[in-house]
Coordinates of C-alpha atoms and ligand atoms in Angstrom, one line a residue:
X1 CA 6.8 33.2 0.4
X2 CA 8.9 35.3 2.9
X3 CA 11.4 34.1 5.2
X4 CA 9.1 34.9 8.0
X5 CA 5.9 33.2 6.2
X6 CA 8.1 29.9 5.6
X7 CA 9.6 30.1 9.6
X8 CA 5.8 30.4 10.7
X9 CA 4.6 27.4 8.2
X10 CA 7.2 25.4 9.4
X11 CA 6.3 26.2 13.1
X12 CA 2.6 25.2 12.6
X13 CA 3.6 22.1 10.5
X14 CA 6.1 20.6 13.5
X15 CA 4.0 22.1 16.3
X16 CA 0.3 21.5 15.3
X17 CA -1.4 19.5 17.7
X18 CA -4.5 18.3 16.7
X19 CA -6.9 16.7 19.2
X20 CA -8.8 14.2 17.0
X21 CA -12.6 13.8 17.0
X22 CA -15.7 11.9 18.6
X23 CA -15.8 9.0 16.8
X24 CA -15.2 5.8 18.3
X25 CA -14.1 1.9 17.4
X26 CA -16.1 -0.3 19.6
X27 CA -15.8 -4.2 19.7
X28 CA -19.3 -4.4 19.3
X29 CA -18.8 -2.2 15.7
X30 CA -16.3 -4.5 14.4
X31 CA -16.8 -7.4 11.7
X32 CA -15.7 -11.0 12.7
X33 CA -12.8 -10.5 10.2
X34 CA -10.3 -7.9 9.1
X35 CA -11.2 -8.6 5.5
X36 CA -14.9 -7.4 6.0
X37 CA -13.9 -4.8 8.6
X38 CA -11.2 -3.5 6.1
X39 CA -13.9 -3.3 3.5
X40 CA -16.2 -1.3 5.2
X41 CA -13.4 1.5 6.7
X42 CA -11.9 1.5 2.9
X43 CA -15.4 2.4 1.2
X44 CA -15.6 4.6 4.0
X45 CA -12.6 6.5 3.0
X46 CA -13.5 6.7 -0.3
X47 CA -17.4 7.8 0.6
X48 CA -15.8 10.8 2.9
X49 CA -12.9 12.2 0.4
X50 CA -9.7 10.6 1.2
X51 CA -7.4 11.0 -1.7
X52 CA -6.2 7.8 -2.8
X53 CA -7.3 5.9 0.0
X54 CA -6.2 2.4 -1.7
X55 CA -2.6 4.1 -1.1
X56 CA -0.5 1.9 1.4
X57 CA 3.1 2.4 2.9
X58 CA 4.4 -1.3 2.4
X59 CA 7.3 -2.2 4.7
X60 CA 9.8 -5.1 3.3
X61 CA 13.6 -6.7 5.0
X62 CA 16.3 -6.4 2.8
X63 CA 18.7 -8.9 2.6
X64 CA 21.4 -7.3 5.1
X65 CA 18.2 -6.9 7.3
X66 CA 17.2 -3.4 6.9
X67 CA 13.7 -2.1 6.6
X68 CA 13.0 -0.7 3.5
X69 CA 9.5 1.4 2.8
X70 CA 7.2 2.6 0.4
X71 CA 3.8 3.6 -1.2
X72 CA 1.7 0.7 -3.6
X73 CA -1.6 1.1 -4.5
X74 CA -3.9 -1.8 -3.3
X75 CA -5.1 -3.5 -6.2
X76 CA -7.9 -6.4 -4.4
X77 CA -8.8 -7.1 -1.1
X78 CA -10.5 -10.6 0.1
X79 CA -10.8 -13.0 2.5
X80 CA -7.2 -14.3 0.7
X81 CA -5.2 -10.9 1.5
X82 CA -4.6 -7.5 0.1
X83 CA -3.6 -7.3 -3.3
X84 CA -0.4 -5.2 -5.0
X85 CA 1.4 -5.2 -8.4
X86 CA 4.8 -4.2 -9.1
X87 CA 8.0 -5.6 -10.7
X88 CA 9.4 -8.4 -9.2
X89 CA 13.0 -7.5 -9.7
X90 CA 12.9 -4.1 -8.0
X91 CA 14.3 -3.3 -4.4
X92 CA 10.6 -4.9 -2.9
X93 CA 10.2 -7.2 -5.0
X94 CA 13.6 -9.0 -4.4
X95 CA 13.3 -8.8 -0.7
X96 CA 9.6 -10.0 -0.7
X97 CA 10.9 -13.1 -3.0
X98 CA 13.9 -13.9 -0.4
X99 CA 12.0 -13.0 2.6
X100 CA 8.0 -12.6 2.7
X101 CA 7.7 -10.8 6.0
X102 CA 5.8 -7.7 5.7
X103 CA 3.9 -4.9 7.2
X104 CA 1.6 -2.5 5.3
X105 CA -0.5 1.1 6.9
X106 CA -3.5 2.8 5.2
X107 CA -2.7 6.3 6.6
X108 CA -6.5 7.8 6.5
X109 CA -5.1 10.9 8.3
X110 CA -8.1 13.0 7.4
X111 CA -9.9 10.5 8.8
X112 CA -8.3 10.3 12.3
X113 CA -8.1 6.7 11.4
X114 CA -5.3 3.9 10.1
X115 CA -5.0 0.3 9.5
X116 CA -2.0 -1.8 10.1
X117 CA -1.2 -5.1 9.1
X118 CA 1.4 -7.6 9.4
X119 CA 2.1 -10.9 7.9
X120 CA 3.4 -12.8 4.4
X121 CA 3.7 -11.4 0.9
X122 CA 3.8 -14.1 -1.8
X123 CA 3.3 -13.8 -5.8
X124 CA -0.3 -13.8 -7.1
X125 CA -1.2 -16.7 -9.7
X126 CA 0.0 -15.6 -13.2
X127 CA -3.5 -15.8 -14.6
X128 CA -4.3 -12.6 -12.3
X129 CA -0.9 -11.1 -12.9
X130 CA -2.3 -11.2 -16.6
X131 CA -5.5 -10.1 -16.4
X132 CA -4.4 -7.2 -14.0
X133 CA -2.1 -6.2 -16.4
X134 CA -4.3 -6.7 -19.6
X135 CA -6.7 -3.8 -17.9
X136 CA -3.9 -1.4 -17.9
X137 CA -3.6 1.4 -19.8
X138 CA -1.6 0.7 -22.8
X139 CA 1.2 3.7 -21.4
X140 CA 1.5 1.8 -18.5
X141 CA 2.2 -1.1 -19.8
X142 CA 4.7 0.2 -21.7
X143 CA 6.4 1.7 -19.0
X144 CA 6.5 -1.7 -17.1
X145 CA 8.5 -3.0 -20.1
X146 CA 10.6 0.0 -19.9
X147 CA 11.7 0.7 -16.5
X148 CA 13.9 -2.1 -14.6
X149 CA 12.3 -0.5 -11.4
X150 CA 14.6 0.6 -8.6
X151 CA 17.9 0.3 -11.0
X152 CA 20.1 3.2 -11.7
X153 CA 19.6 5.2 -14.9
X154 CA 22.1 7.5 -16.4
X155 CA 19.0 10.3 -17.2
X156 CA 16.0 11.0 -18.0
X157 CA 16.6 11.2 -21.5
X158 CA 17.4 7.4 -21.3
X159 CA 14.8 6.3 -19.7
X160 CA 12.4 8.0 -22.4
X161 CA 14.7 6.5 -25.1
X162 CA 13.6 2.9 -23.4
X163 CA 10.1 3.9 -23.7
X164 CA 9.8 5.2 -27.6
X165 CA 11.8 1.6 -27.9
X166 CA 9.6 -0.3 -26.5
X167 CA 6.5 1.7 -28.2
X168 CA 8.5 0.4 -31.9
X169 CA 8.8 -3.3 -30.8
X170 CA 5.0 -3.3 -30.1
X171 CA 3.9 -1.2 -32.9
X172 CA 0.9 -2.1 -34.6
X173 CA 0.1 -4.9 -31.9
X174 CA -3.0 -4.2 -30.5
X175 CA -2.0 -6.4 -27.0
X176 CA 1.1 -5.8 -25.4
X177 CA 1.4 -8.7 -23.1
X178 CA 2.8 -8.6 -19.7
X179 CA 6.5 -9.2 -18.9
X180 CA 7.9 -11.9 -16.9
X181 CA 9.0 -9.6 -14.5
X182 CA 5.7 -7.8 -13.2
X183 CA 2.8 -9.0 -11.1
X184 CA 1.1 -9.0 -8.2
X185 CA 1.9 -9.8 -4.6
X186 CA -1.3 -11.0 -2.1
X187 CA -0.3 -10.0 1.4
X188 CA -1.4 -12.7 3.7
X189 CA -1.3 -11.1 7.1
X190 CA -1.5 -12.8 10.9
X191 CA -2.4 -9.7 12.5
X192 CA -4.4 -6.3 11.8
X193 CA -4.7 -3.3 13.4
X194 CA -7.4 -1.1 13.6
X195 CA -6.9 2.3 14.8
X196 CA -9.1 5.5 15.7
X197 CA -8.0 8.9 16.7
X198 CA -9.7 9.9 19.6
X199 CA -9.4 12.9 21.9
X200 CA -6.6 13.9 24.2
X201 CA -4.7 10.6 22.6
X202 CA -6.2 7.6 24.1
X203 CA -7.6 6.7 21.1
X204 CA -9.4 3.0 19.9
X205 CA -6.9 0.5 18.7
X206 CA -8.3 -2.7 18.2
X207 CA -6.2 -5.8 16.7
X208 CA -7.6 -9.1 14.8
X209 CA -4.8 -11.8 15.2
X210 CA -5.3 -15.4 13.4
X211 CA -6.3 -17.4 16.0
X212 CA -4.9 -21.0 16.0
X213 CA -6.8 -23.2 14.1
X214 CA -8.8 -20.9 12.4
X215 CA -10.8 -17.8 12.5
X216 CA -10.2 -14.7 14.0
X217 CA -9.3 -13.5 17.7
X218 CA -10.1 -9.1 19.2
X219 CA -7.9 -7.7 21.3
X220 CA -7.4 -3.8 22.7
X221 CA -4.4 -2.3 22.7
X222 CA -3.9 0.4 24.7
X223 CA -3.1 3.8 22.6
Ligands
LIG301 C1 0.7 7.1 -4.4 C2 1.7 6.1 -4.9 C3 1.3 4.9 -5.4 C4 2.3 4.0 -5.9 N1 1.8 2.8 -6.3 C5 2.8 1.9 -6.7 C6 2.3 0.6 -7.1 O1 1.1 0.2 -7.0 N2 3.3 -0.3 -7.5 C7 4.6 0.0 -7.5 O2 5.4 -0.8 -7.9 N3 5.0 1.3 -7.2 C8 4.1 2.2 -6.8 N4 4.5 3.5 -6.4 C9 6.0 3.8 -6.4 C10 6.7 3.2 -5.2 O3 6.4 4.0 -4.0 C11 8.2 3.0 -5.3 O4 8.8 4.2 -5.7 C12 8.5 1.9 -6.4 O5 7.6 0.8 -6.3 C13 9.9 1.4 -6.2 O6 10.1 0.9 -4.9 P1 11.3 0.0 -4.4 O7 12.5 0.5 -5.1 O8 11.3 0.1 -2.9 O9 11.0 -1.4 -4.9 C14 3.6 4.4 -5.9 C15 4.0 5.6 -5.3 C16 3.1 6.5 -4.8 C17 3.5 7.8 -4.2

């Protein structure tokens, strides 16, 4: 790449404007709850390409306060919440455990579309932690016992040291079983967001907020 190819890519990459598509979010579309409206839009994303569309950007408070970010897979969605796994000693996991609050976007850029949700993350039962973890690949597993996610390592090296240790203690056992430290996390959320790109910005952004008492109340927000 030339100087002049990389100035122009980085031109078009900060100065694109795209002016997003037809499609529309009506509240006559929508499901009566976020869980089946979720469903639908997800399946969608798969259907039409997205890569990884189960990928989510989860937002979590330290404890000094700050937001802290990053990307988890969605694991199981239901009327109970959307699903996660990770280790619950690493930089999320520690601030979920002191303080639930939470926020989580599906970014379906292809799509012109994203979902946002807000509410309280809180540890899956251990039975689902286990069977979650029992479906793994048998590499990942092993890496959950040999990473102390989010902790400093001295190099690479190391960390693959951890992992041919960790292959020997569970050499010649066919189950390795899942360590204290990992599971899931069931976000519960109060609030989802429902967004479509639409053209010349005022897009579709419609918002299901738990309605007191039960059940499930529609809103517009404007864009
Ligand atoms: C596409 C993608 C999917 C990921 N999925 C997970 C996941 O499901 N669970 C997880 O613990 N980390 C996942 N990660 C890694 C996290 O983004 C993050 O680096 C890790 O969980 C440590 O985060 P923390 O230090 O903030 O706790 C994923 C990263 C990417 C890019």
């Amino acid at each position: 790449m030339t100087d002049d190819s990389r100035d122009e890519a980085l031109r078009s990459a900060l100065r694109t404007h795209t002016d997003y598509g037809a499609e529309r979010l009506e509240e006559a579309d929508v499901a009566a709850d976020p869980f089946t409206q979720f469903t639908a839009w997800l399946a969608e994303a798969a259907e039409r390409g997205v890569y990884e569309p189960n990928a989510m950007v989860l937002g979590t408070i330290d404890p000094d306060g700050a937001p802290s970010i990053r990307t988890v897979l969605l694991r199981g969605v239901d009327e109970r919440g959307f699903e996660f796994y990770t280790d619950y000693t690493s930089r999320k996991g520690r601030a979920l455990l002191a303080n639930p609050a939470v926020s989580l976007v599906f970014p379906w850029y292809t799509l012109h579309r994203q979902v946002i949700a807000f509410g309280e993350a809180h540890s899956v039962e251990r039975e689902a932690s286990d069977a979650y973890f029992a479906a793994r690949p048998r590499g990942a597993q092993i890496a959950a016992w040999s990473s102390d996610q989010s902790q400093p390592i001295a190099s690479r090296e190391a960390l693959e040291q951890k992992v041919r240790d960790t292959e020997q203690r569970f050499e010649g056992e066919e189950v390795v079983p899942r360590p204290e430290r990992w599971g899931g996390f069931r976000v519960v959320p109060h609030r989802v967001e429902f967004w479509q790109g639409r053209t010349s910005r005022l897009h579709d952004r419609l918002v299901f907020r738990a309605a007191v008492g039960g059940g499930w109340e529609l809103e517009r927000i404007q864009p």
